[in-house]
PDB file of C-alpha atoms in Angstrom:
ATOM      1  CA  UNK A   1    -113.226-125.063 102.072  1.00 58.00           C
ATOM      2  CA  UNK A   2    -112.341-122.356  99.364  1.00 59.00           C
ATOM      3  CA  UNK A   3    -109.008-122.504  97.164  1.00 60.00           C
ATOM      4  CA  UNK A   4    -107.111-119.097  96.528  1.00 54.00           C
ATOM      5  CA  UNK A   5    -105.819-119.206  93.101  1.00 55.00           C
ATOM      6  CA  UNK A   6    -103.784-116.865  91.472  1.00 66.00           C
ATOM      7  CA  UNK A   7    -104.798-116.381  88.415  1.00 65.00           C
ATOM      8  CA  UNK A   8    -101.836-114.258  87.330  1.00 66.00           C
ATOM      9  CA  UNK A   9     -99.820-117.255  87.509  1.00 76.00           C
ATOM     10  CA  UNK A  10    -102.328-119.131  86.047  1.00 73.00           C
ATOM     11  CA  UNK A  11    -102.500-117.125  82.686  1.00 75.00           C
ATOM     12  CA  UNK A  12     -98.547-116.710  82.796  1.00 87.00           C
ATOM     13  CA  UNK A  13     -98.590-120.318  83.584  1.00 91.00           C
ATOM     14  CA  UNK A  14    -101.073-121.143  80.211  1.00 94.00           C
ATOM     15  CA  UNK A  15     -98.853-118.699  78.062  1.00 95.00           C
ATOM     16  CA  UNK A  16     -95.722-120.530  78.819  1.00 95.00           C
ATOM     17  CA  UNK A  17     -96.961-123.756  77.543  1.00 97.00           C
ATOM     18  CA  UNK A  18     -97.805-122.089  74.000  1.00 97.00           C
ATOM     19  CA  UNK A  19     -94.799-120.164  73.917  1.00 97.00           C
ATOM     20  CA  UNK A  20     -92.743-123.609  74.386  1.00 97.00           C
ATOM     21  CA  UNK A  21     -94.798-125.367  71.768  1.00 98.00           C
ATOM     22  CA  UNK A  22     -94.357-122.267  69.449  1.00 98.00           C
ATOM     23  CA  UNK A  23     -90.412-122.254  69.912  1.00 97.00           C
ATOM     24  CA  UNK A  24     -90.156-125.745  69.380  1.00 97.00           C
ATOM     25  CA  UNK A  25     -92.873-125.471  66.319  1.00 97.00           C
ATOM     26  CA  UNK A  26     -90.372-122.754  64.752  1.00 97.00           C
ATOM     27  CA  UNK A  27     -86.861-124.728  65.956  1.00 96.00           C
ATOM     28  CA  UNK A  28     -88.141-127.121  63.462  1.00 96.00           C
ATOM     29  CA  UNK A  29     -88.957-125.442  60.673  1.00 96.00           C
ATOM     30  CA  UNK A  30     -85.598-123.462  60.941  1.00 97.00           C
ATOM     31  CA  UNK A  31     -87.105-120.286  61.860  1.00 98.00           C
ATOM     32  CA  UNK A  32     -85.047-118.000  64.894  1.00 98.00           C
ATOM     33  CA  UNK A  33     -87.734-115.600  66.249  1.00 98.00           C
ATOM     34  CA  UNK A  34     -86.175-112.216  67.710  1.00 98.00           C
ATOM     35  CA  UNK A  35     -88.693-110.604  70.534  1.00 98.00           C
ATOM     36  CA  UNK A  36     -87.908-106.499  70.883  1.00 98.00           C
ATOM     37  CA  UNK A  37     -89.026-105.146  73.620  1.00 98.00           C
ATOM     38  CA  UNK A  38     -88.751-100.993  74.440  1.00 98.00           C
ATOM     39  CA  UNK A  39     -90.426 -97.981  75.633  1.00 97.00           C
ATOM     40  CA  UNK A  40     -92.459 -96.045  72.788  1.00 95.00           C
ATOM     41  CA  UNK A  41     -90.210 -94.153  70.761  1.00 95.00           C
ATOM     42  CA  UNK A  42     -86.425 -95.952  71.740  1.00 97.00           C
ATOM     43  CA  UNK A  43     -86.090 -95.953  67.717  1.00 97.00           C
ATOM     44  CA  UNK A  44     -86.760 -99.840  67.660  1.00 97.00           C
ATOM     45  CA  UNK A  45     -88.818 -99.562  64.268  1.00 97.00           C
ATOM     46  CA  UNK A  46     -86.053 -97.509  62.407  1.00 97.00           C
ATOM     47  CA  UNK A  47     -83.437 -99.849  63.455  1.00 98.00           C
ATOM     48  CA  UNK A  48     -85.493-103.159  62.325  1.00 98.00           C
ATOM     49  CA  UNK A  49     -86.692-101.324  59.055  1.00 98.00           C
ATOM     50  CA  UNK A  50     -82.473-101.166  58.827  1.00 98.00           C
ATOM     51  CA  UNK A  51     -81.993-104.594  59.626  1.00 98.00           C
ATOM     52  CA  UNK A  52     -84.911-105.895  57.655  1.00 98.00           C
ATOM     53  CA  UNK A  53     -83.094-103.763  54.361  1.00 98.00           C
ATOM     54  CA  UNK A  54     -79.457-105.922  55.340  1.00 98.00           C
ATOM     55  CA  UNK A  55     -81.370-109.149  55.447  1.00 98.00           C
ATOM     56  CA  UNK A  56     -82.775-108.345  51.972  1.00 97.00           C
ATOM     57  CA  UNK A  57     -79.528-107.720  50.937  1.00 97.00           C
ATOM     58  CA  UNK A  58     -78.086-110.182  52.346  1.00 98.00           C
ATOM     59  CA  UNK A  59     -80.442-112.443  50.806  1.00 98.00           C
ATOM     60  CA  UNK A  60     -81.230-114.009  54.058  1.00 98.00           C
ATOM     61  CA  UNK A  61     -85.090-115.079  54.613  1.00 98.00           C
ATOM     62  CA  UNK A  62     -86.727-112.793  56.777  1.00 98.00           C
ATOM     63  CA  UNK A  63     -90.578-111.467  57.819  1.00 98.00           C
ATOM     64  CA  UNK A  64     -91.796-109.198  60.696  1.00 98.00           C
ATOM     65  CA  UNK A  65     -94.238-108.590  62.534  1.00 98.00           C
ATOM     66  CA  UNK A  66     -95.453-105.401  64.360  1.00 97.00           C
ATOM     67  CA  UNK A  67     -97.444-104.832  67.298  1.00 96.00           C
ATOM     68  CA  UNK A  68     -99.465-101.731  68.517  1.00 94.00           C
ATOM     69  CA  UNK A  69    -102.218-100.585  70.200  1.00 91.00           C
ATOM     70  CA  UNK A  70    -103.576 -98.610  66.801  1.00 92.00           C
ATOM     71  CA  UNK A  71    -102.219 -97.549  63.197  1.00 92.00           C
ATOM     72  CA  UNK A  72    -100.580 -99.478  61.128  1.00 94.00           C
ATOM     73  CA  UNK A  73     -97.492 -97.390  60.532  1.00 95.00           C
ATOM     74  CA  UNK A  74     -94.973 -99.438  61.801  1.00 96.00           C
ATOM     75  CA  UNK A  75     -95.760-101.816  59.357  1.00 97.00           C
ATOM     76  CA  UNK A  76     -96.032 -99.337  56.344  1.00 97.00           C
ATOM     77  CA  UNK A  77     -92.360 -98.144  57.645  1.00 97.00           C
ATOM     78  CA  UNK A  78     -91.064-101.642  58.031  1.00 98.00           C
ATOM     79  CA  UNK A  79     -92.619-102.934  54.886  1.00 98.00           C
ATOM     80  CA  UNK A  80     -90.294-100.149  52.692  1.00 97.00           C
ATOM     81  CA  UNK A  81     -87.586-102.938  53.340  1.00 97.00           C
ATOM     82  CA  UNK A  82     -89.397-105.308  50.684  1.00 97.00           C
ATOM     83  CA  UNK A  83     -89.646-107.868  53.555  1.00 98.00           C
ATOM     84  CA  UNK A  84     -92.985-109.677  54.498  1.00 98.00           C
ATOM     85  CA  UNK A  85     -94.797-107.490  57.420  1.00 98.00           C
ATOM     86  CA  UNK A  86     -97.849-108.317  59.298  1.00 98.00           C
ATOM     87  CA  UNK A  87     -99.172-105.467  61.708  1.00 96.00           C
ATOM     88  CA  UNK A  88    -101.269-107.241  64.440  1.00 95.00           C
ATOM     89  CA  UNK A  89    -103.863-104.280  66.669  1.00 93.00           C
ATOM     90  CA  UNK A  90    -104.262-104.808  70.343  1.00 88.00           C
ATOM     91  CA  UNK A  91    -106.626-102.656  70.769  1.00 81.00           C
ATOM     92  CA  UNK A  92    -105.550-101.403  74.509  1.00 80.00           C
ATOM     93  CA  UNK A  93    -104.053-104.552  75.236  1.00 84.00           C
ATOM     94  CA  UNK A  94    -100.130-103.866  76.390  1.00 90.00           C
ATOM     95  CA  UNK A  95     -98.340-106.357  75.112  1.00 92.00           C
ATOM     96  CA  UNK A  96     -98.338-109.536  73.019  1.00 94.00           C
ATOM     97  CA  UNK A  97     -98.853-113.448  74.175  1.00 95.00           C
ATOM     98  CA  UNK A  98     -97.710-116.564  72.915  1.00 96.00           C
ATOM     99  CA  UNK A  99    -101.104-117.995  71.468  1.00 95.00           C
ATOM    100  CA  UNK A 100    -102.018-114.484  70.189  1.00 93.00           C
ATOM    101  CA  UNK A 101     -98.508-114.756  67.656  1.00 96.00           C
ATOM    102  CA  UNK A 102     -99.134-118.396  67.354  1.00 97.00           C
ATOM    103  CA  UNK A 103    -102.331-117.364  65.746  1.00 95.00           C
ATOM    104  CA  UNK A 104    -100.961-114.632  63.718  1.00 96.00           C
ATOM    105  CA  UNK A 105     -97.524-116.809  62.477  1.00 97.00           C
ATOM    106  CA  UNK A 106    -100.420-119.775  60.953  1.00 96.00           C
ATOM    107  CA  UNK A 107    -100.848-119.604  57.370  1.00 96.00           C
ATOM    108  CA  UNK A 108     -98.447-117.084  57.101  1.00 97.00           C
ATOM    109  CA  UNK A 109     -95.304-117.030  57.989  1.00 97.00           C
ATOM    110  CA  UNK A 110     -92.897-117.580  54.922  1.00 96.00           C
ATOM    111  CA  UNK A 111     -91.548-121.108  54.627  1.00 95.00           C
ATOM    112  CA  UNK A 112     -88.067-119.465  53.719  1.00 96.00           C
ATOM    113  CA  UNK A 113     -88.124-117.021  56.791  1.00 98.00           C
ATOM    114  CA  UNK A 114     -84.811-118.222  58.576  1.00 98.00           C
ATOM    115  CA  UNK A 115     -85.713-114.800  61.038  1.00 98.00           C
ATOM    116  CA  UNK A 116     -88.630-113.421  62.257  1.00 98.00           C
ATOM    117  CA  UNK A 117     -88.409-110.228  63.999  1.00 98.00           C
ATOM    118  CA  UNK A 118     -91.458-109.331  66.348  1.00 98.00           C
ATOM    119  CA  UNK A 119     -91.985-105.820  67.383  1.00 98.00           C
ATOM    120  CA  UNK A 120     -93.717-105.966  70.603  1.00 97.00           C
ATOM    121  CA  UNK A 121     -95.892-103.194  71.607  1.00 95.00           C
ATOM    122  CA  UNK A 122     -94.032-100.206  73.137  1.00 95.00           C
ATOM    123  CA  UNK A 123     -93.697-100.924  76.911  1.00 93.00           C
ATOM    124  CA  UNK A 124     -91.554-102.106  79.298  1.00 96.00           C
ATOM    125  CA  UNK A 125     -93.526-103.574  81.787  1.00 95.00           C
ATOM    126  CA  UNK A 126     -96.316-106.226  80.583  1.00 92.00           C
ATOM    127  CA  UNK A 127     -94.163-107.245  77.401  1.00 95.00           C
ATOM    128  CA  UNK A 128     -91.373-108.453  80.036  1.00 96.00           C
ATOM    129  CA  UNK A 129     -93.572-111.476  81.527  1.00 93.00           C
ATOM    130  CA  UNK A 130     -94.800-112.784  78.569  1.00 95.00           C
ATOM    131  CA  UNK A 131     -92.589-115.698  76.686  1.00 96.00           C
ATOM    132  CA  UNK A 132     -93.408-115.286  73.221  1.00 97.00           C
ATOM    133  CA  UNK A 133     -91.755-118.325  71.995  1.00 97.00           C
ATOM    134  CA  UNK A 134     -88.514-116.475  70.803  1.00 98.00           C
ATOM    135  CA  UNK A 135     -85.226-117.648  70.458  1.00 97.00           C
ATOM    136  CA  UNK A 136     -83.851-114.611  71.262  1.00 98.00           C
ATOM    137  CA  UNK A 137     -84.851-111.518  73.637  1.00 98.00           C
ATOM    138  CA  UNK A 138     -83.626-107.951  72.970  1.00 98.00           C
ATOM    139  CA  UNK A 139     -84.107-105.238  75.331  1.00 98.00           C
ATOM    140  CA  UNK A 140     -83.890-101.378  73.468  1.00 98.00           C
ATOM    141  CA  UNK A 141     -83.006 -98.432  75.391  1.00 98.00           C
ATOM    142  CA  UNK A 142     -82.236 -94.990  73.587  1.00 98.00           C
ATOM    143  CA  UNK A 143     -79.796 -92.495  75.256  1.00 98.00           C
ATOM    144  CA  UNK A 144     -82.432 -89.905  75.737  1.00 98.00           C
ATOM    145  CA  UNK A 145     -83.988 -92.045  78.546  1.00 97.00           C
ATOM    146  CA  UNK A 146     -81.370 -92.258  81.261  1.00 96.00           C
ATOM    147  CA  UNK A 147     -78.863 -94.348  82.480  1.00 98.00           C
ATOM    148  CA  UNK A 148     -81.174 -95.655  85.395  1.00 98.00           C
ATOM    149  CA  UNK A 149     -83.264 -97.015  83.099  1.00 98.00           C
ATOM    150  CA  UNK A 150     -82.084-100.865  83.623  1.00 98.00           C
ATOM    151  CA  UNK A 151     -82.804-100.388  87.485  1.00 98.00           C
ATOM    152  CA  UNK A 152     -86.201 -98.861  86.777  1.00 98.00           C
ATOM    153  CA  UNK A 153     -87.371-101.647  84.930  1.00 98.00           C
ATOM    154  CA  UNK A 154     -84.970-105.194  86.462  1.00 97.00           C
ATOM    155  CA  UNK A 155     -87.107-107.887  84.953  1.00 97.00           C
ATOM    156  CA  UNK A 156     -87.474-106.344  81.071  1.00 98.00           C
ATOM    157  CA  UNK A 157     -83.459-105.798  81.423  1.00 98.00           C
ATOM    158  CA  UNK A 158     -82.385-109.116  83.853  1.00 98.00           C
ATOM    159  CA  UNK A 159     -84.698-111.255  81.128  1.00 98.00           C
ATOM    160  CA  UNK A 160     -82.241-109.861  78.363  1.00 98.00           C
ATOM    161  CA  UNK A 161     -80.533-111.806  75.792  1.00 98.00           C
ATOM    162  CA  UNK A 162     -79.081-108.817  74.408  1.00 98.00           C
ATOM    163  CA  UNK A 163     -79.408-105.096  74.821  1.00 98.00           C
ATOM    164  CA  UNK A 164     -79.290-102.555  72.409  1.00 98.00           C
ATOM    165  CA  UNK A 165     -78.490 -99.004  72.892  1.00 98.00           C
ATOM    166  CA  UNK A 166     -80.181 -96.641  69.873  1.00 98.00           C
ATOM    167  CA  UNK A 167     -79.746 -92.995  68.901  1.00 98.00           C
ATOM    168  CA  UNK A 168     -75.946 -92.995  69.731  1.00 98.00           C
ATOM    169  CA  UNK A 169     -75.658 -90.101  66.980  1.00 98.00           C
ATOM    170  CA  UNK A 170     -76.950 -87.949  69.626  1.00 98.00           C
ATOM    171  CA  UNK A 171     -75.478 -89.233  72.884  1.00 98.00           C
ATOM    172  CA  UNK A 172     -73.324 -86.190  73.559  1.00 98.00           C
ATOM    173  CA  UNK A 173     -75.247 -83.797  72.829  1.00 98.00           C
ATOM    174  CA  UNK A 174     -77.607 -85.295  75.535  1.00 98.00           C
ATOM    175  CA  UNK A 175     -75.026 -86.182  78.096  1.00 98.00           C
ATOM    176  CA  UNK A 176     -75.564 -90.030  78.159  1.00 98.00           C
ATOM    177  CA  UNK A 177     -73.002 -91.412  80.476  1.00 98.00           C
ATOM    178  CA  UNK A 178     -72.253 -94.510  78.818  1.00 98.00           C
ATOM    179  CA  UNK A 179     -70.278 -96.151  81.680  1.00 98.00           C
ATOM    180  CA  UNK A 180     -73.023 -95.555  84.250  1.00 98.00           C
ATOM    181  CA  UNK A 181     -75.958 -97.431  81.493  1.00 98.00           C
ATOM    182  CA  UNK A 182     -73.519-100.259  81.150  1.00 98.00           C
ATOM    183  CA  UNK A 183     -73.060-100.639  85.272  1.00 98.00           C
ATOM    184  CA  UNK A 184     -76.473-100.549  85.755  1.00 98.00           C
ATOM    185  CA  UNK A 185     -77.322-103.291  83.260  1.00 98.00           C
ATOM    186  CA  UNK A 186     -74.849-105.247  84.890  1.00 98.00           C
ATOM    187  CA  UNK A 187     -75.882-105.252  88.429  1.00 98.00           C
ATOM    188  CA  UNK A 188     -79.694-106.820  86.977  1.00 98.00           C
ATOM    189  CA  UNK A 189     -78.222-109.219  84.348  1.00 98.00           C
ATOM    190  CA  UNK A 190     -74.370-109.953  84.656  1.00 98.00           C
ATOM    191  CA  UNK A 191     -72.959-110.792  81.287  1.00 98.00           C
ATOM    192  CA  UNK A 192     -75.447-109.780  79.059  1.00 98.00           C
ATOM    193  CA  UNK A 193     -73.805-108.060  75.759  1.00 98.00           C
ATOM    194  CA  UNK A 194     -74.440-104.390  75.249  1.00 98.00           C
ATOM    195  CA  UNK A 195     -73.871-103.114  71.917  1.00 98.00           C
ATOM    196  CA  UNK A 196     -74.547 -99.280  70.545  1.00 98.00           C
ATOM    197  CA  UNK A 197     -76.426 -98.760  67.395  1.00 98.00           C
ATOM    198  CA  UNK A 198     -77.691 -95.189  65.467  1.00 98.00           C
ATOM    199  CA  UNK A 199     -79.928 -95.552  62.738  1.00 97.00           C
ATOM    200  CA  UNK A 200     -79.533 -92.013  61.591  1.00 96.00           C
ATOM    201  CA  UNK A 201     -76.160 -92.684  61.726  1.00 97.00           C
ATOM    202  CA  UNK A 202     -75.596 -96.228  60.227  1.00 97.00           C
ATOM    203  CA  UNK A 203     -73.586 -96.896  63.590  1.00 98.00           C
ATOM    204  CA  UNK A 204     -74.037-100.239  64.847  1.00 98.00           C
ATOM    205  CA  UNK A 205     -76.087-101.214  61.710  1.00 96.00           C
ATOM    206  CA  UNK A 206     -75.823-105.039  61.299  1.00 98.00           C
ATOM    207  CA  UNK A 207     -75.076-106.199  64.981  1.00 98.00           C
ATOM    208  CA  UNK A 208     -79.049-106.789  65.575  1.00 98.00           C
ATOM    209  CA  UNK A 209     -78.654-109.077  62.235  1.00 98.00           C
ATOM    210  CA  UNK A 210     -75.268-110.871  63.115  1.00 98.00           C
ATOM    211  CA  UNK A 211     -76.487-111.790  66.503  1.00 98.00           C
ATOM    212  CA  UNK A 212     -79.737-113.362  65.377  1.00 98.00           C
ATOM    213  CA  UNK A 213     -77.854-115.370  62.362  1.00 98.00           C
ATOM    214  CA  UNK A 214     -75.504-116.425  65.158  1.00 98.00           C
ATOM    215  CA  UNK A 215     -78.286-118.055  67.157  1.00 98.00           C
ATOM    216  CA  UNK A 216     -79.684-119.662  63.854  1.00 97.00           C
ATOM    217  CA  UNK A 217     -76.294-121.100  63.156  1.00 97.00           C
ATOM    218  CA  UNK A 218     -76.766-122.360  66.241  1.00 96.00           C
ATOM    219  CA  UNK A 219     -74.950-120.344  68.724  1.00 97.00           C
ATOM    220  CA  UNK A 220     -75.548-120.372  72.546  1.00 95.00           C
ATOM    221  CA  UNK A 221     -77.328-117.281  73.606  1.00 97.00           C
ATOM    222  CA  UNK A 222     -76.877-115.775  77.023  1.00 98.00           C
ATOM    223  CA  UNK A 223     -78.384-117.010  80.378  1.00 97.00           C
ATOM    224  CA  UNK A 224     -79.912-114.544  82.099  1.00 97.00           C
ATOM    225  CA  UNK A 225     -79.179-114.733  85.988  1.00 94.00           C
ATOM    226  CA  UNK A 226     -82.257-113.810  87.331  1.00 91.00           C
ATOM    227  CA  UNK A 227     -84.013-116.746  85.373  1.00 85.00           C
ATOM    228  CA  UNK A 228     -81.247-119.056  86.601  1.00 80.00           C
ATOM    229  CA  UNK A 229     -82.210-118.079  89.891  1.00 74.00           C
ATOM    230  CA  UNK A 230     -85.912-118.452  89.519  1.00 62.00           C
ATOM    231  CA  UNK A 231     -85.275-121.865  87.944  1.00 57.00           C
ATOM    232  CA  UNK A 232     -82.563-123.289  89.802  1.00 54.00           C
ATOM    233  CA  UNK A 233     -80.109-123.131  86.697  1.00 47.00           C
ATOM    234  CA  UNK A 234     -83.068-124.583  84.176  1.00 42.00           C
ATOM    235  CA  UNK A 235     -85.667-124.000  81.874  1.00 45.00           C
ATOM    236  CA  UNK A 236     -85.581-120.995  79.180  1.00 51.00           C
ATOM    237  CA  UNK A 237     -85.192-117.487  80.616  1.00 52.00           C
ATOM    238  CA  UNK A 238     -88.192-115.883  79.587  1.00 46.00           C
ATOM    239  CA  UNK A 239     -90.203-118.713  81.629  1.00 41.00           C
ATOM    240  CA  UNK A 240     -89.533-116.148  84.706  1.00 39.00           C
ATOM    241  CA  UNK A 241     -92.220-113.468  86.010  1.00 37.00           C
ATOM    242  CA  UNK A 242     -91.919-111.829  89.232  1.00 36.00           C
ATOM    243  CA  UNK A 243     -94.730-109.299  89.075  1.00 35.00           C
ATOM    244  CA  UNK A 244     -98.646-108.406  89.071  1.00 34.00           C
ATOM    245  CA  UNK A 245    -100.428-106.281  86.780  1.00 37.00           C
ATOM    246  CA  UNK A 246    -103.836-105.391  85.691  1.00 35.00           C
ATOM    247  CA  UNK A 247    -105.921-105.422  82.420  1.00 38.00           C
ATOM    248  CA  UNK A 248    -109.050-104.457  81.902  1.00 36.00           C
ATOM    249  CA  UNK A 249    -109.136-106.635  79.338  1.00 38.00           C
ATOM    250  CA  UNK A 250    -107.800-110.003  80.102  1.00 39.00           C
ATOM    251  CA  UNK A 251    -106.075-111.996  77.867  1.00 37.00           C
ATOM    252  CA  UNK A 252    -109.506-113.449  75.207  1.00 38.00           C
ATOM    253  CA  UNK A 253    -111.675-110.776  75.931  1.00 39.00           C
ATOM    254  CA  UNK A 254    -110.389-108.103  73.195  1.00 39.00           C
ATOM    255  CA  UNK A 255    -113.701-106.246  72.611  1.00 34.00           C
ATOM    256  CA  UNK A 256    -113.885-103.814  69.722  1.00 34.00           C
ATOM    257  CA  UNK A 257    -115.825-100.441  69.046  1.00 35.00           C
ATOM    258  CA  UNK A 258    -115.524 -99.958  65.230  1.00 33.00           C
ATOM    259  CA  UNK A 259    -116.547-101.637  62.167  1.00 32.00           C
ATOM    260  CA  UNK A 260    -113.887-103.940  60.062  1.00 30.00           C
ATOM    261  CA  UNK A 261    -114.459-105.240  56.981  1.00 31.00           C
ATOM    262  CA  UNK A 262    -113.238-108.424  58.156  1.00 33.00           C
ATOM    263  CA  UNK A 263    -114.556-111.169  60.873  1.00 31.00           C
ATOM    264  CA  UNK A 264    -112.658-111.431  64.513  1.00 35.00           C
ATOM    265  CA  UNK A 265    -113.091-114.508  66.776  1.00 37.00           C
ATOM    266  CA  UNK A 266    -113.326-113.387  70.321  1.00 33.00           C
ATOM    267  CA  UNK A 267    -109.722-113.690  71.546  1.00 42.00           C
ATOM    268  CA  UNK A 268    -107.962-112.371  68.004  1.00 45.00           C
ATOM    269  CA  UNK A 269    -106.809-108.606  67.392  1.00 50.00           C
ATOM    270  CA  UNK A 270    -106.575-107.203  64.087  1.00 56.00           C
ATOM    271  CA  UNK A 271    -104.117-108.036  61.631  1.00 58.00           C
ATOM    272  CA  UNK A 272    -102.882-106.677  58.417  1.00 62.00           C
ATOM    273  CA  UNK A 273     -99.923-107.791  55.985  1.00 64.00           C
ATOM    274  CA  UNK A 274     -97.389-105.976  54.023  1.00 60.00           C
ATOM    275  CA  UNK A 275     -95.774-107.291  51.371  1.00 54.00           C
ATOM    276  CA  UNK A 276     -93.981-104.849  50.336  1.00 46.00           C
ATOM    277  CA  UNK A 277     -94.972-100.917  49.694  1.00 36.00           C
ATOM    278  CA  UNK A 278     -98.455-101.008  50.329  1.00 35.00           C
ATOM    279  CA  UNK A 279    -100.873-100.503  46.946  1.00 32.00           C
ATOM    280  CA  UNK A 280    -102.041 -96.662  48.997  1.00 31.00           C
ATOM    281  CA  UNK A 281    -101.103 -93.605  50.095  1.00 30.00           C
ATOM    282  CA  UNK A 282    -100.648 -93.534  53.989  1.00 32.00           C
ATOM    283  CA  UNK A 283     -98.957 -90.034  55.728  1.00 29.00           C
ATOM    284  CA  UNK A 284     -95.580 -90.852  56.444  1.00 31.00           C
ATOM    285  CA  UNK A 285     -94.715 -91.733  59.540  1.00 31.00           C
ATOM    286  CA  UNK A 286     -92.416 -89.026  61.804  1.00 31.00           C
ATOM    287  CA  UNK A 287     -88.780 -90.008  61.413  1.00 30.00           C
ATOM    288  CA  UNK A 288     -87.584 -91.310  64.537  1.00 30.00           C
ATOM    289  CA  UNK A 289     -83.629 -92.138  65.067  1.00 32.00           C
TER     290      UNK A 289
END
C-alpha cells in the first residue's frame, strides 16, 4: 500500500517547529526579531540602514542581518550605521528558513541586541511561507510598483504585521494612487497598519523603529485574518502557507562552485559580519531611495 506525502508540508511543517523554538529562544533573552520581506529594489536596505542609524542614536541595542543570493553590499551599506551586521549568501536559494537564522544568530548575536532586524532575500513569494521565528512581520512595497501589488502577491501581504510604503518622495511624480494601495491591502489583510516612509526624504523615518520598540515593550501586534482563518483563531500568523513552489535546491542541499577560505557544513550558506565600516575598500553600492 503506498503513502502520498507531501513533502512541501513536510519541510514547512519542520521549519515551523524551529521557528517556534527560535522565537521563544529570543522572547527570553529579550530580543524582538523584525522579518522584512520585499521585491528587489522596494528601498528596504536604505530604510533599515536609517533605522539602524536612529537605534544607534537612540542608544537602543540593535544588530542585523542581511540576506542575498550574492555580494555582500547590503551589509557594507547597513554596517555604515555602526550597528553589528552579518551578511548570510544563499547561493540561489530564495529565501531564508528558520534553522538556517538559528544557525547564523548562535555565537553571535549581541547579548544587548533588544532588535534584530533580518533582511530577507528580495522576493515576494518563497520568503512569505517561511516563519522565521520573528516577532514581527513587515511587508515593503515602493510606489513605483503598483497599487495591485497586495492582490498580486495575498499571502506575503495577508501574513503582514505591518506594511510599509517606501520612496514616497517620488509618489507624484509616478502617479501612485495612494487610496487604491491602501484598498487593496485591505481586502487581503483587514486592519493591518499602513504607514508611508522616504528615505531620501527622511519622511516616515522612525515608524519602522517605534513599531518594533512597541512590540518589545510588549505591545500586541496585529492578527492577520487569513492566519486566523487557517488556524481557527490560533497559533502565530506566520504558521500559515497556502502554496507550492520549487527549488532546485531543497532546503540542506546548498552546493557551492567557488573556493572560500572558510569551511561550510552541508546545509549552511555563507556568512560574513560587519562590525562596523569594514577594514576595505568595496565599490559603493547604487543609491536606492
Amino acid at each position: 500500500m503506498c503513502r502520498v506525502v507531501d513533502l512541501r508540508q513536510a519541510v514547512l511543517a519542520k521549519n515551523d517547529e524551529a521557528a517556534h523554538a527560535l522565537r521563544a529562544e529570543l522572547t527570553a533573552r529579550g530580543t524582538v526579531t523584525v522579518n522584512l520581506l520585499s521585491s528587489p529594489g522596494s528601498g528596504k536596505t536604505a530604510l533599515l540602514e536609517r533605522e539602524l542609524l536612529l537605534a544607534r542614536e537612540r542608544g537602543v541595542g540593535v544588530a542585523a542581518l542581511t540576506a542575498d543570493l550574492a555580494t555582500e553590499n547590503d551589509a557594507v551599506r547597513l554596517a555604515r550605521s555602526g550597528a553589528p551586521v552579518k551578511q548570510v549568501l544563499t547561493d540561489g536559494l530564495c529565501h531564508l528558513e528558520a534553522a538556517m537564522l538559528s544557525r547564523h544568530l548562535d555565537g553571535w548575536l549581541p547579548e544587548d541586541a533588544r532588535l534584530l532586524f533580518v533582511e530577507n532575500v528580495g522576493n515576494l513569494v518563497c520568503p512569505a511561507s517561511y516563519d522565521l521565528g520573528e516577532s514581527l512581520r513587515v511587508v515593503l512595497a515602493s510606489v513605483t510598483e503598483g497599487e495591485d501589488k497586495p492582490l498580486k502577491y495575498p499571502t506575503a501581504f495577508g501574513l503582514a504585521q505591518l506594511v510599509v510604503v517606501t520612496k514616497t518622495d517620488i509618489a507624484e511624480a509616478v502617479g501612485f494612487d495612494e487610496a487604491a494601495f491602501r484598498t487593496n491591502v485591505q481586502r487581503v489583510n483587514p486592519g493591518v497598519e499602513v504607514v508611508l516612509t522616504s528615505a531620501r526624504s527622511g519622511d516616515g523615518s522612525g515608524l519602522l523603529l517605534d513599531r518594533a520598540l512597541a512590540v518589545a515593550a510588549g505591545a500586541g501586534t496585529h492578527a492577520p485574518v487569513m492566519a486566523q482563518q487557517q488556524h481557527g483563531g490560533h497559533g502565530h500568523p506566520h504558521d500559515a502557507h497556502d502554496h507550492a513552489h520549487a527549488h532546485d535546491r531543497g532546503p540542506g542541499d546548498h552546493h557551492h562552485d567557488h573556493d572560500h577560505d572558510h569551511h561550510h557544513g552541508p546545509d549552511d550558506v555563507h556568512e560574513h559580519e560587519h562590525d562596523g565600516l569594514p577594514p576595505h575598500a568595496h565599490p559603493a553600492a547604487a543609491q536606492i531611495r
